[in-house]
């Protein structure tokens, strides 16, 4: 309860939290295109519990089936020491692989999500296939796509933050790097040469942030309360769908099914850059990079 | 062409202008609810040329008809020395008057605009009737409503700016005041007493801003170029519809028909405060009020 005038970023976070709940809607059937578009306009997620349960992929896919359909084809596997294939290194596996590398699997999936295709007036830009084990984690990041994420086997655990969470996410400019096997078959990281362009990467791990895990004990960081109120956690089970709006930060981990796999697909649609949402997100970024985020990294003594 | 790093507000205005044209879409038939919702999501206006031309009101209303239908009923008329009834004084005439004071006229109008009612999932919150002569001007202001504005007789001239134009609009805290007739029948302004609460009022008149009227000659104000690129001008003629998105600044003036009147109605729907748009508009306001708008009022010497 601080009666002092607040900085504009804190006011933004608080206004957002006062108008938006961390409990997102859980629908039991697909929305119409217009209903879906209302979520798009708000840039707010929702879940459709069992929305894809009748898909052939949800009924049929298991280890034997996947092996059979993909027989004789070579696929790319991202192997890293800790399973963090998509962490501050590259996300080259999000590349429409279902209509390329994994084409034989695509007949068990609809070619689009009708409510999204109609609402957004375009076919999906990419359809991606995700297969991992329980070590696979995708580090917090955002994508410039409207994402319909569908769970096929196992479970996925999402930690979500809206685009205005920029003050928390510790964006840093990093050079990209890849893991390679050395002569002994050990994984070693190879950085790109010094000249390679640095890219902005989200380096915050919400699951390692004391403000989100220590439950109010100890010193609190700036915006501890705002983070807690903004954090959306969702678990998807077989046949569930998630609408993950464009530019939302997401960290994804998984639990395997009885066969030890976790499998999902997502449908990406281009986001709209006109209007005022994208320019306003950039404003938040500019402000934070110009110093409004100062104190984010530092623990502050509670008074 | 300034290569120096820009302040975040200037960057916001420039990004917005680079992604949005001041030439708004002119449709020749009504959009579907979903098509309409795409404009709502972008918070961007459009016109439907002739969208209401078949309405009974557009076919039938003239001075004789209005007098006949309203015979024997008393109505409120806002009279001010310069016709600026809605200027920094009050906008009490926007009050659902068509379903109250002007009820007898309402049968010549549809009870809602179907594409808006369906898209926004609610009946109009207010329907307002506007009757004026060529002296009537509505000063630049914004409303927290999705507005479908329909021209019935004469012409309306809109000057429009999006919500992120806050840095230009010179919001000031003013006490409200009314014009009253004195003993001689002269109009005099009566201010509310000193204790009355001040309300935020937009005091900028885009038509009196040298940056917008002097066409590049003389000293330019800060953001002269950004203002010019952001300014949307629209003229509505009999039967035309305008979608004026929530929180857009609008200044409205008019030209009369051959009988000397100008008549319009508008349908107001509540805006959505959840999501991130409203909190982000507040951020711009907070930043400007905290000083990011400094230099807006002052002419700056060009170097
Ligand atoms: O499933 C995952 O591990 C990551 C998914 C993801 O990043 C996405 O759908 O954009
Ligand atoms: O028609 C006018 O003069 C003003 C209209 C207006 O302010 C509105 O529709 O909100």
Coordinates of C-alpha atoms and ligand atoms in Angstrom, one line a residue:
Chain A
X1 CA 0.0 0.0 0.0
X2 CA 2.2 2.8 -1.2
X3 CA 0.5 6.1 -1.5
X4 CA 3.5 7.7 -3.3
X5 CA 3.1 8.6 -7.0
X6 CA 4.2 5.6 -9.0
X7 CA 6.4 5.4 -12.0
X8 CA 4.4 4.8 -15.3
X9 CA 5.6 1.2 -15.8
X10 CA 4.4 0.2 -12.3
X11 CA 1.1 1.9 -13.0
X12 CA 0.8 0.0 -16.3
X13 CA 1.4 -3.4 -14.7
X14 CA -1.0 -2.7 -11.9
X15 CA -3.8 -1.4 -14.3
X16 CA -3.3 -4.4 -16.4
X17 CA -3.6 -6.8 -13.4
X18 CA -6.6 -5.0 -12.1
X19 CA -8.4 -5.5 -15.4
X20 CA -7.2 -9.0 -16.3
X21 CA -7.3 -12.2 -14.3
X22 CA -4.5 -14.8 -14.3
X23 CA -7.3 -17.4 -14.5
X24 CA -7.9 -17.8 -18.2
X25 CA -11.2 -19.0 -19.7
X26 CA -11.5 -22.8 -20.1
X27 CA -14.0 -23.6 -22.9
X28 CA -15.5 -27.0 -23.4
X29 CA -16.0 -26.5 -27.1
X30 CA -14.4 -24.6 -29.9
X31 CA -15.3 -20.9 -30.2
X32 CA -16.8 -19.5 -33.4
X33 CA -14.5 -17.4 -35.6
X34 CA -16.1 -14.3 -34.1
X35 CA -15.8 -15.5 -30.5
X36 CA -12.2 -16.4 -31.2
X37 CA -11.6 -12.9 -32.7
X38 CA -12.7 -11.3 -29.4
X39 CA -9.8 -13.1 -27.7
X40 CA -7.4 -12.0 -30.5
X41 CA -8.5 -8.4 -30.0
X42 CA -7.9 -8.6 -26.3
X43 CA -4.6 -10.5 -26.8
X44 CA -5.8 -12.9 -24.1
X45 CA -5.3 -16.7 -24.0
X46 CA -7.9 -19.4 -23.5
X47 CA -8.0 -23.2 -23.4
X48 CA -10.4 -25.5 -25.1
X49 CA -10.5 -28.6 -22.9
X50 CA -10.7 -31.7 -25.2
X51 CA -11.1 -29.5 -28.3
X52 CA -9.0 -31.9 -30.4
X53 CA -9.8 -35.2 -28.7
X54 CA -11.5 -36.6 -31.8
X55 CA -8.5 -35.9 -34.1
X56 CA -7.1 -39.0 -35.7
X57 CA -3.6 -38.0 -34.2
X58 CA -5.1 -38.0 -30.7
X59 CA -6.7 -41.4 -31.2
X60 CA -3.9 -43.1 -33.1
X61 CA -0.5 -41.7 -32.3
X62 CA 1.8 -43.8 -30.1
X63 CA 5.5 -44.7 -30.4
X64 CA 4.8 -47.7 -32.7
X65 CA 2.5 -45.6 -35.0
X66 CA 5.0 -42.7 -35.3
X67 CA 7.8 -45.1 -36.1
X68 CA 5.7 -46.8 -38.7
X69 CA 4.6 -43.6 -40.5
X70 CA 8.0 -42.0 -40.4
X71 CA 9.8 -45.3 -41.4
X72 CA 12.9 -44.7 -43.5
X73 CA 12.8 -40.9 -43.2
X74 CA 15.5 -38.9 -41.4
X75 CA 14.5 -36.2 -39.0
X76 CA 16.4 -33.5 -37.1
X77 CA 16.7 -34.0 -33.4
X78 CA 17.8 -31.2 -31.1
X79 CA 20.0 -32.7 -28.4
X80 CA 21.4 -30.5 -25.6
X81 CA 22.8 -31.5 -22.2
X82 CA 19.8 -30.3 -20.3
X83 CA 17.0 -30.7 -22.8
X84 CA 16.7 -27.0 -23.4
X85 CA 16.7 -27.2 -27.2
X86 CA 15.0 -23.9 -27.6
X87 CA 16.8 -21.9 -24.9
X88 CA 19.0 -18.9 -25.7
X89 CA 20.4 -20.8 -28.7
X90 CA 18.1 -21.1 -31.6
X91 CA 14.5 -22.0 -32.4
X92 CA 15.1 -23.4 -35.8
X93 CA 12.8 -26.3 -35.1
X94 CA 9.8 -24.0 -35.3
X95 CA 9.8 -24.1 -39.0
X96 CA 6.7 -25.5 -40.5
X97 CA 8.2 -29.0 -40.1
X98 CA 4.9 -30.7 -40.2
X99 CA 4.4 -29.8 -43.8
X100 CA 8.1 -30.7 -44.6
X101 CA 10.1 -33.1 -42.5
X102 CA 7.1 -34.7 -40.9
X103 CA 4.8 -34.6 -43.9
X104 CA 3.7 -38.3 -43.6
X105 CA 2.2 -37.5 -40.2
X106 CA 0.1 -34.6 -41.5
X107 CA -2.8 -36.7 -42.8
X108 CA -3.8 -37.4 -39.2
X109 CA -4.2 -33.7 -38.5
X110 CA -6.6 -31.1 -39.9
X111 CA -4.8 -28.8 -42.4
X112 CA -6.0 -25.7 -40.4
X113 CA -8.0 -24.8 -37.3
X114 CA -11.2 -23.5 -39.0
X115 CA -12.1 -20.9 -36.3
X116 CA -8.7 -19.4 -36.6
X117 CA -8.4 -19.6 -40.3
X118 CA -11.7 -17.9 -40.8
X119 CA -11.3 -15.3 -38.1
X120 CA -7.8 -14.3 -39.3
X121 CA -8.7 -14.7 -43.0
X122 CA -5.7 -16.8 -43.8
X123 CA -4.3 -20.3 -43.8
X124 CA -1.7 -21.1 -41.1
X125 CA 1.7 -19.7 -41.9
X126 CA 3.4 -22.8 -40.3
X127 CA 2.4 -26.0 -38.6
X128 CA 5.0 -27.4 -36.2
X129 CA 5.4 -30.8 -34.7
X130 CA 6.9 -31.2 -31.2
X131 CA 8.1 -34.5 -29.9
X132 CA 10.1 -34.6 -26.7
X133 CA 10.8 -36.4 -23.5
X134 CA 10.4 -35.1 -20.0
X135 CA 13.8 -33.4 -20.1
X136 CA 12.7 -31.1 -23.0
X137 CA 12.1 -27.6 -21.9
X138 CA 11.6 -24.5 -24.0
X139 CA 12.9 -21.4 -22.4
X140 CA 10.8 -18.3 -22.0
X141 CA 10.4 -16.5 -25.4
X142 CA 7.8 -14.8 -27.6
X143 CA 6.8 -15.3 -31.2
X144 CA 5.2 -12.8 -33.6
X145 CA 2.4 -15.4 -34.3
X146 CA -1.1 -16.2 -33.2
X147 CA -0.6 -19.7 -32.0
X148 CA -3.1 -22.5 -31.6
X149 CA -1.3 -25.2 -29.6
X150 CA -2.7 -28.7 -29.5
X151 CA -1.6 -31.5 -27.2
X152 CA -1.5 -35.0 -28.7
X153 CA 0.2 -37.2 -26.1
X154 CA 1.6 -36.5 -22.6
X155 CA 1.2 -33.2 -20.9
X156 CA 2.6 -29.7 -21.5
X157 CA 3.1 -27.1 -18.7
X158 CA 3.0 -23.5 -19.8
X159 CA 4.1 -20.5 -17.8
X160 CA 2.7 -17.5 -19.6
X161 CA 3.2 -13.7 -19.4
X162 CA 1.6 -11.0 -21.5
X163 CA 3.7 -8.8 -23.8
X164 CA 3.6 -6.0 -21.2
X165 CA 5.7 -8.2 -18.9
X166 CA 8.7 -6.9 -20.8
X167 CA 10.1 -5.2 -17.6
X168 CA 10.6 -8.7 -16.1
X169 CA 12.0 -10.8 -18.9
X170 CA 15.6 -9.6 -18.9
X171 CA 16.0 -9.2 -22.7
X172 CA 19.7 -9.3 -23.5
X173 CA 21.6 -9.1 -26.8
X174 CA 23.4 -12.4 -27.3
X175 CA 25.2 -14.1 -30.2
X176 CA 23.7 -17.4 -31.2
X177 CA 25.5 -20.7 -30.5
X178 CA 24.9 -24.4 -31.2
X179 CA 25.8 -27.6 -29.4
X180 CA 27.9 -30.0 -31.4
X181 CA 29.4 -33.4 -30.5
X182 CA 33.2 -33.5 -30.1
X183 CA 35.5 -36.4 -31.1
X184 CA 34.4 -38.3 -28.0
X185 CA 30.7 -37.8 -28.7
X186 CA 30.4 -35.2 -25.9
X187 CA 28.2 -32.2 -26.4
X188 CA 30.2 -28.9 -26.6
X189 CA 28.8 -25.5 -27.3
X190 CA 30.1 -23.7 -30.4
X191 CA 29.6 -20.0 -30.5
X192 CA 29.3 -18.1 -33.8
X193 CA 32.2 -15.9 -34.6
X194 CA 32.6 -12.5 -33.0
X195 CA 31.3 -10.7 -36.1
X196 CA 27.9 -12.5 -36.1
X197 CA 25.0 -10.2 -35.2
X198 CA 23.7 -10.3 -31.7
X199 CA 20.0 -11.0 -31.3
X200 CA 17.7 -10.0 -28.4
X201 CA 17.0 -13.0 -26.2
X202 CA 14.8 -13.3 -23.1
X203 CA 17.0 -14.6 -20.3
X204 CA 14.6 -14.6 -17.4
X205 CA 13.5 -18.0 -16.0
X206 CA 10.3 -17.4 -14.0
X207 CA 10.8 -20.8 -12.3
X208 CA 14.1 -19.6 -10.9
X209 CA 12.8 -16.2 -9.7
X210 CA 12.5 -16.0 -5.9
X211 CA 9.5 -13.7 -6.3
X212 CA 7.6 -16.5 -7.9
X213 CA 8.8 -19.5 -6.0
X214 CA 9.5 -18.3 -2.5
X215 CA 6.0 -17.3 -1.7
X216 CA 6.5 -14.0 -0.1
X217 CA 9.4 -15.0 2.2
X218 CA 12.7 -13.1 2.2
X219 CA 13.5 -10.0 0.3
X220 CA 11.2 -9.2 -2.6
X221 CA 12.3 -7.9 -6.0
X222 CA 10.7 -4.9 -7.6
X223 CA 7.3 -5.8 -9.0
X224 CA 7.2 -9.1 -7.1
X225 CA 3.5 -8.7 -6.6
X226 CA 2.9 -7.6 -10.2
X227 CA 4.7 -10.7 -11.5
X228 CA 2.7 -13.0 -9.3
X229 CA -0.6 -11.5 -10.3
X230 CA 0.3 -11.6 -14.0
X231 CA 1.7 -15.1 -14.2
X232 CA -0.7 -17.5 -16.1
X233 CA 0.0 -21.3 -15.6
X234 CA -1.7 -23.8 -17.8
X235 CA -1.3 -27.6 -18.2
X236 CA -2.5 -29.2 -21.4
X237 CA -3.5 -32.8 -21.6
X238 CA -4.2 -35.1 -24.6
X239 CA -6.7 -33.4 -26.8
X240 CA -6.6 -29.9 -25.2
X241 CA -6.0 -26.7 -27.2
X242 CA -4.5 -23.5 -26.1
X243 CA -4.7 -20.1 -27.9
X244 CA -1.4 -18.4 -27.2
X245 CA -1.8 -14.8 -28.4
X246 CA 1.0 -13.1 -30.4
X247 CA 3.9 -11.8 -28.4
X248 CA 3.0 -13.6 -25.2
X249 CA 6.0 -15.0 -23.4
X250 CA 5.9 -18.7 -22.9
X251 CA 8.1 -21.2 -21.1
X252 CA 7.1 -24.8 -21.9
X253 CA 8.0 -28.0 -20.0
X254 CA 6.4 -31.4 -20.3
X255 CA 5.4 -34.7 -18.7
X256 CA 5.5 -37.9 -20.7
X257 CA 2.7 -40.4 -21.3
X258 CA 3.1 -44.1 -20.3
X259 CA 5.3 -44.7 -23.4
X260 CA 7.7 -41.9 -22.4
X261 CA 6.8 -39.4 -25.1
X262 CA 5.2 -36.0 -25.2
X263 CA 3.8 -34.8 -28.5
X264 CA 2.1 -31.7 -29.7
X265 CA 1.4 -29.6 -32.8
X266 CA 0.9 -25.9 -33.2
X267 CA -0.6 -23.8 -35.9
X268 CA 0.9 -20.4 -36.4
X269 CA -0.8 -17.4 -38.0
X270 CA 0.9 -14.1 -38.8
X271 CA 0.1 -11.4 -36.3
X272 CA -1.2 -8.0 -37.3
X273 CA 1.3 -5.2 -37.0
X274 CA -1.0 -2.3 -37.9
X275 CA -3.3 -0.7 -35.3
X276 CA -1.7 0.4 -32.1
X277 CA -0.9 -2.7 -30.2
X278 CA 2.5 -3.4 -31.7
X279 CA 3.7 0.2 -31.5
X280 CA 2.5 0.3 -27.8
X281 CA 4.4 -2.9 -27.0
X282 CA 7.5 -1.3 -28.5
X283 CA 7.0 1.7 -26.3
X284 CA 7.1 -0.5 -23.2
X285 CA 10.3 -2.0 -24.5
X286 CA 11.9 1.3 -25.3
X287 CA 11.1 2.7 -21.9
X288 CA 12.5 -0.3 -20.1
X289 CA 15.6 -0.4 -22.2
X290 CA 16.0 3.3 -21.6
X291 CA 16.1 2.7 -17.8
X292 CA 12.5 2.4 -16.6
X293 CA 13.4 -1.2 -15.8
X294 CA 16.3 -0.2 -13.5
X295 CA 16.0 -2.0 -10.2
X296 CA 14.5 -5.1 -11.9
X297 CA 17.7 -7.0 -11.6
X298 CA 18.6 -5.7 -8.1
X299 CA 17.0 -7.0 -5.0
X300 CA 15.6 -4.1 -3.1
X301 CA 15.5 -3.9 0.7
X302 CA 11.9 -3.8 1.9
X303 CA 11.2 -0.8 4.1
Chain B
X1 CA 16.1 13.2 -40.7
X2 CA 17.5 13.2 -37.2
X3 CA 19.9 10.3 -36.6
X4 CA 20.1 11.0 -32.8
X5 CA 18.4 8.5 -30.5
X6 CA 14.8 9.5 -30.1
X7 CA 12.6 9.7 -27.0
X8 CA 10.2 6.8 -26.6
X9 CA 7.1 9.0 -27.4
X10 CA 8.4 10.2 -30.7
X11 CA 9.4 6.6 -31.6
X12 CA 5.8 5.5 -30.7
X13 CA 4.3 8.1 -32.9
X14 CA 6.6 7.3 -35.8
X15 CA 6.1 3.6 -35.5
X16 CA 2.4 4.1 -35.5
X17 CA 2.5 6.2 -38.6
X18 CA 4.7 3.8 -40.4
X19 CA 2.2 1.0 -39.8
X20 CA -1.1 3.0 -40.3
X21 CA -2.3 5.2 -43.1
X22 CA -4.3 8.4 -42.6
X23 CA -6.4 7.2 -45.6
X24 CA -9.0 5.0 -43.9
X25 CA -10.9 2.3 -45.8
X26 CA -14.0 3.3 -47.6
X27 CA -16.4 0.3 -48.0
X28 CA -19.4 0.3 -50.3
X29 CA -21.4 -2.2 -48.2
X30 CA -21.7 -3.0 -44.5
X31 CA -19.0 -5.3 -43.1
X32 CA -19.9 -8.7 -41.6
X33 CA -19.7 -8.8 -37.8
X34 CA -16.4 -10.6 -38.1
X35 CA -15.0 -8.1 -40.6
X36 CA -16.2 -5.3 -38.3
X37 CA -14.5 -6.9 -35.4
X38 CA -11.2 -6.9 -37.2
X39 CA -11.4 -3.0 -37.3
X40 CA -12.4 -3.0 -33.6
X41 CA -9.3 -5.1 -32.8
X42 CA -7.1 -2.7 -34.6
X43 CA -8.9 0.3 -33.2
X44 CA -9.0 1.7 -36.7
X45 CA -11.9 3.7 -38.3
X46 CA -13.7 3.0 -41.7
X47 CA -16.5 4.5 -43.7
X48 CA -19.4 2.8 -45.3
X49 CA -20.4 5.0 -48.2
X50 CA -24.2 4.9 -48.5
X51 CA -24.4 2.3 -45.8
X52 CA -27.6 3.8 -44.4
X53 CA -29.1 5.3 -47.6
X54 CA -32.2 3.1 -47.5
X55 CA -33.1 3.9 -43.9
X56 CA -36.5 5.5 -43.6
X57 CA -34.9 8.5 -41.8
X58 CA -32.6 9.1 -44.8
X59 CA -35.5 9.0 -47.2
X60 CA -38.0 10.9 -45.1
X61 CA -36.5 13.4 -42.7
X62 CA -36.7 17.1 -43.6
X63 CA -37.7 20.1 -41.5
X64 CA -41.4 19.6 -42.1
X65 CA -41.3 15.9 -41.1
X66 CA -39.2 16.5 -38.0
X67 CA -41.6 19.3 -36.9
X68 CA -44.6 17.0 -37.5
X69 CA -43.2 14.0 -35.6
X70 CA -42.0 16.1 -32.7
X71 CA -45.1 18.3 -32.6
X72 CA -46.0 19.4 -29.0
X73 CA -42.8 18.0 -27.4
X74 CA -40.2 20.2 -25.8
X75 CA -36.6 19.5 -26.5
X76 CA -33.3 20.7 -25.1
X77 CA -31.3 23.0 -27.4
X78 CA -27.7 23.9 -26.6
X79 CA -27.2 27.5 -27.6
X80 CA -23.7 29.1 -27.3
X81 CA -22.3 32.2 -28.8
X82 CA -20.2 30.4 -31.4
X83 CA -22.1 27.2 -31.8
X84 CA -19.6 25.2 -29.8
X85 CA -22.2 23.4 -27.7
X86 CA -19.9 20.5 -26.9
X87 CA -16.7 22.4 -26.4
X88 CA -14.9 22.5 -23.0
X89 CA -18.2 22.9 -21.2
X90 CA -20.3 19.7 -21.2
X91 CA -21.4 17.0 -23.5
X92 CA -24.7 16.3 -21.8
X93 CA -26.4 16.1 -25.1
X94 CA -24.8 12.7 -25.7
X95 CA -27.2 10.9 -23.5
X96 CA -29.3 8.3 -25.4
X97 CA -31.7 11.1 -26.3
X98 CA -33.1 9.2 -29.2
X99 CA -34.7 6.7 -26.9
X100 CA -35.9 9.4 -24.6
X101 CA -36.4 13.0 -25.7
X102 CA -36.6 12.2 -29.4
X103 CA -38.4 8.8 -29.0
X104 CA -41.1 9.6 -31.7
X105 CA -38.3 9.8 -34.3
X106 CA -36.9 6.4 -33.4
X107 CA -39.3 4.3 -35.5
X108 CA -37.6 5.7 -38.7
X109 CA -34.2 4.2 -37.5
X110 CA -33.1 0.6 -36.9
X111 CA -32.9 -0.2 -33.2
X112 CA -29.3 -1.3 -33.6
X113 CA -26.6 -1.7 -36.2
X114 CA -26.6 -5.5 -36.6
X115 CA -23.0 -6.0 -37.5
X116 CA -21.9 -4.0 -34.4
X117 CA -24.5 -5.6 -32.1
X118 CA -23.5 -9.1 -33.1
X119 CA -19.7 -8.4 -33.1
X120 CA -19.8 -6.8 -29.7
X121 CA -22.4 -9.1 -28.3
X122 CA -24.6 -6.4 -26.9
X123 CA -27.3 -3.9 -27.8
X124 CA -26.3 -0.2 -28.1
X125 CA -25.7 1.5 -24.8
X126 CA -27.0 4.8 -26.2
X127 CA -28.5 6.1 -29.4
X128 CA -28.0 9.9 -29.9
X129 CA -29.7 12.3 -32.2
X130 CA -27.7 15.3 -33.5
X131 CA -29.4 18.3 -35.1
X132 CA -27.5 21.5 -35.8
X133 CA -26.9 24.3 -38.2
X134 CA -23.7 25.2 -39.9
X135 CA -22.4 27.0 -36.8
X136 CA -22.5 23.9 -34.6
X137 CA -19.1 22.5 -33.9
X138 CA -18.1 19.8 -31.5
X139 CA -14.6 20.4 -30.0
X140 CA -12.0 17.7 -30.1
X141 CA -12.7 15.1 -27.4
X142 CA -12.8 11.3 -27.0
X143 CA -15.5 8.9 -25.7
X144 CA -15.1 5.5 -24.1
X145 CA -17.5 4.0 -26.7
X146 CA -17.4 2.2 -30.0
X147 CA -19.3 4.6 -32.1
X148 CA -21.3 4.0 -35.3
X149 CA -22.1 7.4 -36.7
X150 CA -24.7 7.8 -39.4
X151 CA -25.4 10.9 -41.4
X152 CA -29.0 11.6 -42.2
X153 CA -29.1 15.1 -43.7
X154 CA -26.4 17.6 -44.6
X155 CA -22.7 16.9 -44.2
X156 CA -20.3 16.3 -41.2
X157 CA -16.6 16.9 -41.3
X158 CA -14.6 14.9 -38.9
X159 CA -11.0 15.5 -37.9
X160 CA -9.7 12.4 -36.2
X161 CA -6.7 11.3 -34.2
X162 CA -6.0 7.9 -32.6
X163 CA -5.7 7.5 -28.8
X164 CA -1.9 7.6 -29.0
X165 CA -2.2 11.3 -30.1
X166 CA -2.4 12.1 -26.4
X167 CA 0.9 14.1 -26.6
X168 CA -0.8 16.6 -28.9
X169 CA -4.3 17.2 -27.4
X170 CA -3.3 19.4 -24.5
X171 CA -5.4 17.8 -21.8
X172 CA -6.1 20.3 -19.0
X173 CA -8.1 20.0 -15.8
X174 CA -11.0 22.5 -16.0
X175 CA -14.0 23.2 -14.0
X176 CA -17.2 22.8 -15.9
X177 CA -19.3 25.9 -16.9
X178 CA -22.6 26.6 -18.7
X179 CA -23.9 29.4 -20.8
X180 CA -27.0 31.1 -19.4
X181 CA -29.1 34.0 -20.7
X182 CA -28.9 37.2 -18.6
X183 CA -31.7 39.7 -18.0
X184 CA -31.3 41.1 -21.5
X185 CA -31.3 37.7 -23.1
X186 CA -27.5 37.8 -23.7
X187 CA -25.5 34.6 -23.3
X188 CA -23.2 34.7 -20.3
X189 CA -20.9 32.0 -19.0
X190 CA -21.5 30.8 -15.5
X191 CA -18.8 28.7 -13.9
X192 CA -19.5 26.1 -11.3
X193 CA -18.3 27.1 -7.8
X194 CA -14.7 26.8 -6.8
X195 CA -15.3 23.5 -5.0
X196 CA -16.6 21.7 -8.0
X197 CA -14.3 18.9 -9.2
X198 CA -12.1 19.7 -12.2
X199 CA -12.4 17.3 -15.2
X200 CA -9.7 16.5 -17.8
X201 CA -10.6 18.3 -21.0
X202 CA -8.9 18.2 -24.4
X203 CA -8.1 21.9 -25.3
X204 CA -6.2 21.4 -28.6
X205 CA -7.9 22.6 -31.7
X206 CA -6.2 20.9 -34.7
X207 CA -7.7 23.5 -37.0
X208 CA -5.9 26.3 -35.2
X209 CA -2.6 24.5 -35.0
X210 CA 0.0 26.1 -37.3
X211 CA 1.6 22.7 -37.9
X212 CA -1.6 21.5 -39.5
X213 CA -2.7 24.6 -41.3
X214 CA 0.5 26.4 -42.4
X215 CA 1.7 23.7 -44.6
X216 CA 5.4 23.6 -43.6
X217 CA 5.9 27.3 -43.6
X218 CA 7.4 29.1 -40.5
X219 CA 8.6 27.5 -37.3
X220 CA 7.4 24.0 -36.7
X221 CA 6.2 22.6 -33.4
X222 CA 7.5 19.4 -32.0
X223 CA 5.9 16.5 -33.7
X224 CA 4.7 18.6 -36.6
X225 CA 5.3 15.9 -39.0
X226 CA 3.9 13.2 -36.8
X227 CA 0.6 15.2 -36.4
X228 CA 0.3 15.7 -40.1
X229 CA 0.8 12.0 -40.9
X230 CA -1.6 10.9 -38.1
X231 CA -4.5 13.3 -38.9
X232 CA -7.5 11.5 -40.5
X233 CA -10.1 13.7 -42.2
X234 CA -13.5 12.3 -43.2
X235 CA -16.6 14.0 -44.6
X236 CA -19.9 12.1 -44.3
X237 CA -22.8 12.8 -46.6
X238 CA -26.4 11.7 -46.4
X239 CA -26.5 7.9 -45.8
X240 CA -22.8 7.4 -45.0
X241 CA -21.7 5.6 -41.9
X242 CA -18.5 6.0 -39.9
X243 CA -17.0 3.6 -37.4
X244 CA -15.3 5.8 -34.9
X245 CA -13.3 3.5 -32.6
X246 CA -13.3 3.9 -28.8
X247 CA -11.0 6.6 -27.4
X248 CA -10.4 8.3 -30.8
X249 CA -10.2 12.0 -30.6
X250 CA -12.8 13.7 -32.9
X251 CA -13.6 17.2 -33.8
X252 CA -16.9 17.6 -35.7
X253 CA -18.2 20.4 -37.8
X254 CA -21.0 20.5 -40.4
X255 CA -22.5 21.8 -43.6
X256 CA -26.2 22.1 -43.9
X257 CA -28.5 20.8 -46.6
X258 CA -30.7 23.0 -48.7
X259 CA -33.1 23.5 -45.8
X260 CA -30.4 24.7 -43.5
X261 CA -30.1 21.7 -41.2
X262 CA -27.6 19.0 -40.5
X263 CA -28.8 15.8 -38.8
X264 CA -27.1 12.6 -37.7
X265 CA -27.5 9.7 -35.2
X266 CA -24.9 7.6 -33.5
X267 CA -25.0 4.2 -31.9
X268 CA -22.7 3.8 -28.9
X269 CA -21.4 0.5 -27.6
X270 CA -19.4 0.1 -24.4
X271 CA -15.7 -0.4 -25.0
X272 CA -13.7 -3.3 -23.6
X273 CA -11.4 -2.3 -20.8
X274 CA -9.7 -5.7 -20.3
X275 CA -6.8 -6.8 -22.5
X276 CA -3.9 -4.5 -22.8
X277 CA -5.1 -1.6 -25.0
X278 CA -6.7 0.6 -22.3
X279 CA -3.7 0.1 -19.8
X280 CA -1.3 1.0 -22.6
X281 CA -3.3 4.1 -23.5
X282 CA -3.0 5.1 -19.9
X283 CA 0.7 4.6 -20.0
X284 CA 1.0 7.1 -22.8
X285 CA -1.1 9.6 -20.8
X286 CA 1.0 9.0 -17.6
X287 CA 4.2 9.5 -19.5
X288 CA 3.0 12.7 -21.2
X289 CA 1.6 14.2 -18.0
X290 CA 4.9 13.3 -16.2
X291 CA 6.8 15.4 -18.7
X292 CA 7.4 13.4 -21.9
X293 CA 5.1 15.9 -23.6
X294 CA 7.2 18.9 -22.6
X295 CA 7.9 21.0 -25.6
X296 CA 4.5 20.3 -27.1
X297 CA 3.2 23.7 -26.2
X298 CA 6.4 25.6 -27.0
X299 CA 7.4 26.4 -30.5
X300 CA 11.0 25.2 -31.0
X301 CA 13.6 26.9 -33.1
X302 CA 14.5 24.8 -36.1
X303 CA 18.2 24.3 -36.3
Ligands
LIG1 O1 6.2 -27.1 -27.1 C1 7.2 -26.4 -26.9 O2 8.2 -26.9 -26.2 C2 7.4 -25.0 -27.3 C3 6.2 -24.5 -28.1 C4 6.5 -23.1 -28.5 O3 7.4 -22.4 -28.2 C5 5.4 -22.5 -29.4 O4 4.4 -23.2 -29.7 O5 5.7 -21.4 -29.9
LIG2 O1 -22.0 15.2 -34.3 C1 -21.3 15.9 -33.5 O2 -21.3 17.1 -33.5 C2 -20.6 15.2 -32.4 C3 -20.6 13.7 -32.5 C4 -19.8 13.1 -31.3 O3 -19.1 13.7 -30.6 C5 -19.9 11.6 -31.2 O4 -20.6 11.0 -32.0 O5 -19.4 11.1 -30.2

